[in-house]
CSV table of C-alpha atoms and ligand atoms in Angstrom, one decimal:
chain,number,residue,atom,x,y,z
A,171,MET,CA,0.0,0.0,0.0
A,172,MET,CA,1.3,3.4,-0.9
A,173,LYS,CA,1.8,6.0,1.9
A,174,ILE,CA,1.3,9.7,1.8
A,175,TYR,CA,2.9,11.9,4.4
A,176,ASP,CA,0.7,14.9,4.9
A,177,TRP,CA,-1.4,17.2,7.1
A,178,PRO,CA,-5.0,16.5,6.4
A,179,THR,CA,-6.3,20.1,6.1
A,180,GLY,CA,-3.2,21.6,4.4
A,181,PRO,CA,-3.8,23.3,1.1
A,182,TYR,CA,-0.9,21.5,-0.8
A,183,PRO,CA,-2.0,18.1,0.6
A,184,ALA,CA,-5.5,19.0,-0.6
A,185,ARG,CA,-4.2,18.9,-4.1
A,186,VAL,CA,-3.1,15.3,-3.8
A,187,ARG,CA,-6.2,14.3,-1.9
A,188,ILE,CA,-8.4,15.8,-4.6
A,189,ALA,CA,-6.4,14.0,-7.3
A,190,LEU,CA,-6.7,10.7,-5.5
A,191,ASP,CA,-10.5,11.0,-5.2
A,192,GLU,CA,-10.8,12.1,-8.8
A,193,LYS,CA,-8.9,9.0,-9.8
A,194,ASN,CA,-10.7,6.9,-7.3
A,195,LEU,CA,-7.4,5.7,-5.8
A,196,GLY,CA,-8.0,6.5,-2.2
A,197,SER,CA,-8.2,2.9,-1.1
A,198,ARG,CA,-4.7,2.3,-2.3
A,199,VAL,CA,-3.2,4.9,0.0
A,200,GLN,CA,-2.5,5.1,3.7
A,201,PHE,CA,-2.1,8.6,5.2
A,202,VAL,CA,0.6,9.3,7.7
A,203,THR,CA,0.2,12.6,9.6
A,204,VAL,CA,3.1,15.0,9.8
A,205,ASN,CA,2.3,17.7,12.3
A,206,LEU,CA,3.3,21.0,10.7
A,207,TRP,CA,2.4,23.0,13.8
A,208,LYS,CA,5.0,21.0,15.7
A,209,GLY,CA,7.5,21.4,12.9
A,210,GLU,CA,7.7,17.6,12.3
A,211,HIS,CA,8.5,18.4,8.6
A,212,LYS,CA,11.7,20.3,9.5
A,213,THR,CA,13.3,17.7,11.7
A,214,ALA,CA,16.7,16.3,10.6
A,215,ASP,CA,15.1,12.9,10.3
A,216,PHE,CA,12.3,14.1,8.0
A,217,LEU,CA,14.7,16.0,5.8
A,218,ALA,CA,17.0,13.0,5.6
A,219,THR,CA,14.5,10.2,5.1
A,220,ARG,CA,11.4,11.8,3.6
A,221,ASN,CA,11.8,15.1,1.8
A,222,TYR,CA,15.0,17.2,1.7
A,223,SER,CA,12.8,20.3,0.9
A,224,GLY,CA,11.0,20.0,4.3
A,225,THR,CA,7.5,20.1,2.9
A,226,ILE,CA,4.5,17.8,2.5
A,227,PRO,CA,2.9,16.0,0.9
A,228,VAL,CA,5.3,13.1,0.1
A,229,LEU,CA,4.2,9.9,-1.6
A,230,GLU,CA,6.1,6.7,-0.7
A,231,LEU,CA,5.7,3.8,-3.1
A,232,ASP,CA,5.8,0.1,-2.0
A,233,ASP,CA,9.5,-0.1,-3.2
A,234,GLY,CA,10.4,2.8,-0.9
A,235,THR,CA,10.6,5.4,-3.7
A,236,LEU,CA,9.8,8.9,-2.4
A,237,ILE,CA,8.0,11.4,-4.6
A,238,ALA,CA,7.6,14.9,-3.3
A,239,GLU,CA,6.0,17.9,-5.1
A,240,CYS,CA,2.3,17.9,-5.7
A,241,THR,CA,2.7,18.2,-9.5
A,242,ALA,CA,5.0,15.1,-9.6
A,243,ILE,CA,2.7,13.1,-7.3
A,244,THR,CA,-0.3,14.0,-9.4
A,245,ALA,CA,1.5,13.0,-12.6
A,246,TYR,CA,2.4,9.7,-11.0
A,247,LEU,CA,-1.1,9.0,-9.8
A,248,ASP,CA,-2.4,10.0,-13.2
A,249,ALA,CA,-0.1,7.6,-15.0
A,250,LEU,CA,-1.3,4.7,-12.8
A,251,ASP,CA,-4.9,4.7,-13.9
A,252,GLY,CA,-7.1,5.7,-16.8
A,253,ALA,CA,-10.0,8.1,-16.7
A,254,PRO,CA,-10.4,10.8,-15.8
A,255,THR,CA,-7.1,12.2,-17.0
A,256,LEU,CA,-5.7,15.0,-14.9
A,257,THR,CA,-2.5,15.8,-16.7
A,258,GLY,CA,-3.8,15.5,-20.3
A,259,ARG,CA,-3.7,12.9,-23.0
A,260,LYS,CA,-2.4,14.7,-26.1
A,261,PRO,CA,0.8,16.7,-26.3
A,262,ARG,CA,-0.9,20.0,-26.6
A,263,GLU,CA,-3.2,19.3,-23.6
A,264,LYS,CA,-0.3,18.1,-21.5
A,265,GLY,CA,1.7,21.3,-22.3
A,266,VAL,CA,-1.1,23.7,-21.5
A,267,ILE,CA,-2.0,21.9,-18.3
A,268,GLN,CA,1.6,22.0,-17.0
A,269,MET,CA,1.9,25.6,-17.9
A,270,MET,CA,-1.3,26.7,-16.2
A,271,SER,CA,-0.7,24.5,-13.1
A,272,LYS,CA,2.8,26.0,-12.8
A,273,ARG,CA,1.3,29.5,-13.2
A,274,ALA,CA,-1.2,28.7,-10.5
A,275,GLU,CA,1.7,27.7,-8.2
A,276,LEU,CA,3.9,30.8,-9.0
A,277,GLU,CA,1.2,33.4,-9.1
A,278,LEU,CA,-1.2,32.1,-6.5
A,279,MET,CA,-0.5,29.2,-4.2
A,280,ASP,CA,3.3,29.7,-3.6
A,281,ALA,CA,2.7,33.4,-3.2
A,282,ILE,CA,0.1,32.9,-0.6
A,283,SER,CA,2.4,30.4,1.1
A,284,VAL,CA,5.1,33.1,1.3
A,285,TYR,CA,2.6,35.6,2.6
A,286,PHE,CA,1.5,33.1,5.3
A,287,HIS,CA,5.0,32.2,6.4
A,288,HIS,CA,6.5,35.7,6.3
A,289,ALA,CA,3.8,38.3,7.0
A,290,THR,CA,1.6,36.4,9.5
A,291,PRO,CA,2.6,34.3,12.5
A,292,GLY,CA,2.6,31.3,10.1
A,293,LEU,CA,3.3,28.1,11.9
A,294,GLY,CA,4.5,29.9,15.0
A,295,PRO,CA,7.9,31.0,16.3
A,296,HIS,CA,9.3,27.5,16.7
A,297,VAL,CA,8.9,26.7,13.0
A,298,GLU,CA,9.2,30.2,11.4
A,299,THR,CA,12.8,30.9,12.3
A,300,TYR,CA,13.2,33.5,9.5
A,301,GLN,CA,10.5,35.9,8.5
A,302,ASN,CA,10.7,38.8,6.0
A,303,ARG,CA,7.4,40.7,6.3
A,304,GLU,CA,8.0,43.0,3.4
A,305,TRP,CA,8.6,40.0,1.1
A,306,GLY,CA,5.4,38.3,2.5
A,307,LEU,CA,3.3,41.4,1.8
A,308,ARG,CA,4.7,41.7,-1.7
A,309,GLN,CA,3.7,38.1,-2.4
A,310,ARG,CA,0.2,38.7,-1.0
A,311,ASP,CA,-0.1,41.4,-3.7
A,312,LYS,CA,1.2,39.0,-6.3
A,313,ALA,CA,-1.5,36.5,-5.2
A,314,LEU,CA,-4.2,39.0,-5.5
A,315,ASN,CA,-3.0,39.8,-9.1
A,316,GLY,CA,-2.9,36.0,-9.7
A,317,MET,CA,-6.6,35.8,-8.7
A,318,ARG,CA,-7.3,38.5,-11.3
A,319,TYR,CA,-5.4,36.7,-13.9
A,320,PHE,CA,-7.3,33.4,-13.3
A,321,ASP,CA,-10.5,35.4,-13.3
A,322,SER,CA,-9.7,36.7,-16.7
A,323,VAL,CA,-8.7,33.2,-18.0
A,324,LEU,CA,-12.0,31.7,-16.8
A,325,ARG,CA,-14.0,34.4,-18.5
A,326,THR,CA,-13.2,32.8,-21.8
A,327,GLN,CA,-13.1,29.1,-20.9
A,328,PRO,CA,-14.8,26.8,-18.4
A,329,PHE,CA,-11.7,25.3,-16.9
A,330,VAL,CA,-8.2,26.7,-16.1
A,331,ALA,CA,-6.5,24.8,-18.9
A,332,GLY,CA,-9.4,24.9,-21.4
A,333,GLU,CA,-12.4,22.7,-21.9
A,334,ALA,CA,-11.8,20.0,-19.3
A,335,PHE,CA,-11.2,19.6,-15.6
A,336,SER,CA,-7.4,19.0,-15.0
A,337,MET,CA,-4.6,19.3,-12.5
A,338,ALA,CA,-4.5,23.0,-13.3
A,339,ASP,CA,-7.9,23.4,-11.8
A,340,ILE,CA,-6.8,21.5,-8.7
A,341,THR,CA,-3.8,23.8,-8.3
A,342,VAL,CA,-6.0,26.9,-8.4
A,343,ILE,CA,-8.4,25.2,-6.0
A,344,GLY,CA,-5.4,24.7,-3.6
A,345,GLY,CA,-4.7,28.4,-3.9
A,346,MET,CA,-8.3,29.3,-3.1
A,347,ILE,CA,-8.2,26.9,-0.1
A,348,PHE,CA,-5.0,28.6,1.1
A,349,ALA,CA,-6.5,32.0,0.6
A,350,GLY,CA,-9.5,31.0,2.8
A,351,LEU,CA,-7.2,29.6,5.5
A,352,VAL,CA,-5.2,32.8,5.7
A,353,ARG,CA,-8.3,35.0,5.3
A,354,LEU,CA,-7.0,36.6,2.1
A,355,ALA,CA,-10.2,38.0,0.5
A,356,VAL,CA,-10.7,37.4,-3.2
A,357,PRO,CA,-11.0,40.8,-4.9
A,358,ALA,CA,-14.7,41.8,-5.5
A,359,ASP,CA,-14.1,42.1,-9.2
A,360,CYS,CA,-13.2,38.4,-9.5
A,361,GLU,CA,-16.7,37.2,-10.0
A,362,THR,CA,-15.9,34.6,-12.6
A,363,LEU,CA,-13.2,33.1,-10.4
A,364,GLN,CA,-15.7,32.9,-7.5
A,365,ALA,CA,-18.4,31.3,-9.7
A,366,TRP,CA,-15.9,28.8,-11.0
A,367,TYR,CA,-14.8,28.0,-7.4
A,368,ALA,CA,-18.4,27.5,-6.4
A,369,ARG,CA,-18.8,25.1,-9.4
A,370,MET,CA,-15.6,23.2,-8.4
A,371,GLY,CA,-17.0,22.9,-4.9
A,372,GLU,CA,-19.8,20.8,-6.3
A,373,ARG,CA,-17.4,18.0,-7.3
A,374,PRO,CA,-17.4,15.4,-4.5
A,375,SER,CA,-13.5,15.3,-4.4
A,376,VAL,CA,-13.4,19.1,-3.8
A,377,ARG,CA,-16.4,19.2,-1.5
A,378,LYS,CA,-14.8,16.6,0.8
A,379,GLN,CA,-11.7,18.7,1.1
A,380,LEU,CA,-13.6,22.0,1.7
A,381,SER,CA,-15.6,20.4,4.4
A,382,MET,CA,-12.3,19.5,6.2
A,383,ALA,CA,-10.7,22.9,5.9
A,384,ALA,CA,-10.0,24.5,9.2
A,385,PRO,CA,-8.7,27.9,10.1
A,386,ALA,CA,-4.9,28.3,10.1
A,387,THR,CA,-4.5,28.1,13.8
A,388,ALA,CA,-3.0,25.4,16.0
B,204,GTS,N1,6.3,22.8,-3.9
B,204,GTS,C1,5.7,22.0,-2.8
B,204,GTS,C2,4.7,21.1,-3.4
B,204,GTS,O1,4.1,21.4,-4.5
B,204,GTS,O2,4.4,20.0,-2.9
B,204,GTS,C3,5.2,22.8,-1.7
B,204,GTS,C4,4.6,22.0,-0.6
B,204,GTS,C5,4.3,22.8,0.6
B,204,GTS,O3,4.7,24.0,0.8
B,204,GTS,N2,3.6,22.2,1.5
B,204,GTS,C6,3.2,22.8,2.8
B,204,GTS,C7,4.3,22.7,3.8
B,204,GTS,O4,5.0,21.7,3.9
B,204,GTS,C8,2.0,22.0,3.4
B,204,GTS,S1,0.6,22.9,3.7
B,204,GTS,O5,1.0,24.2,4.3
B,204,GTS,O6,-0.1,23.1,2.5
B,204,GTS,O7,-0.2,22.1,4.7
B,204,GTS,N3,4.5,23.8,4.5
B,204,GTS,C9,5.4,23.8,5.6
B,204,GTS,C10,6.5,24.9,5.5
B,204,GTS,O8,7.1,25.1,6.6
B,204,GTS,O9,6.7,25.4,4.5
């Protein structure tokens, strides 16, 4: 049985949990909780034996192979099983999905993460040993612009990478979950993004994750 090291309500872990449910692979995975608030992802042992980058989620295969990074984990899960396809079938689809998912990380999710870890108490003083508030606030503004960008994308197409649900939608959903956790309000002019998010929330995989989301406090 595969293992996933994660924190059940975390926004990055949510991406993998949504992908698992979309692929109906949940029964093949055992979750192992890593307590972020206690800094369990930054211990020397975790860095040495699970993920050098000190982040979760991490997927462990039966042969001991470790795969970190939500994009890589999603691509692996997608390759295991057929429909639905989350990372695209044809070369063009694959390219656009990767581009939009990376954009969702750069412009939205990772930016909110930097805001959380640098311009708010984050995971608390024991874990946040270096904070740069100015950098955090700058990334908050980047995330708000990212929301406007995805709003504009969704005005012309139903899903983030085009005509079908994909990993790129899941990455933006992760960003929206993170925004909710850190109480970063979506700009009022992003009505299309909000409508898309409400639509995404109707998918069982996403609804399950949203019902688990808890405020970002210990
Ligand atoms: N690039 C990584 C990925 O895509 O998997 C980022 C993963 C990441 O930042 N995960 C968060 C983390 O480990 C988990 S959560 O905040 O979403 O629950 N954060 C802890 C930290 O100290 O950065």
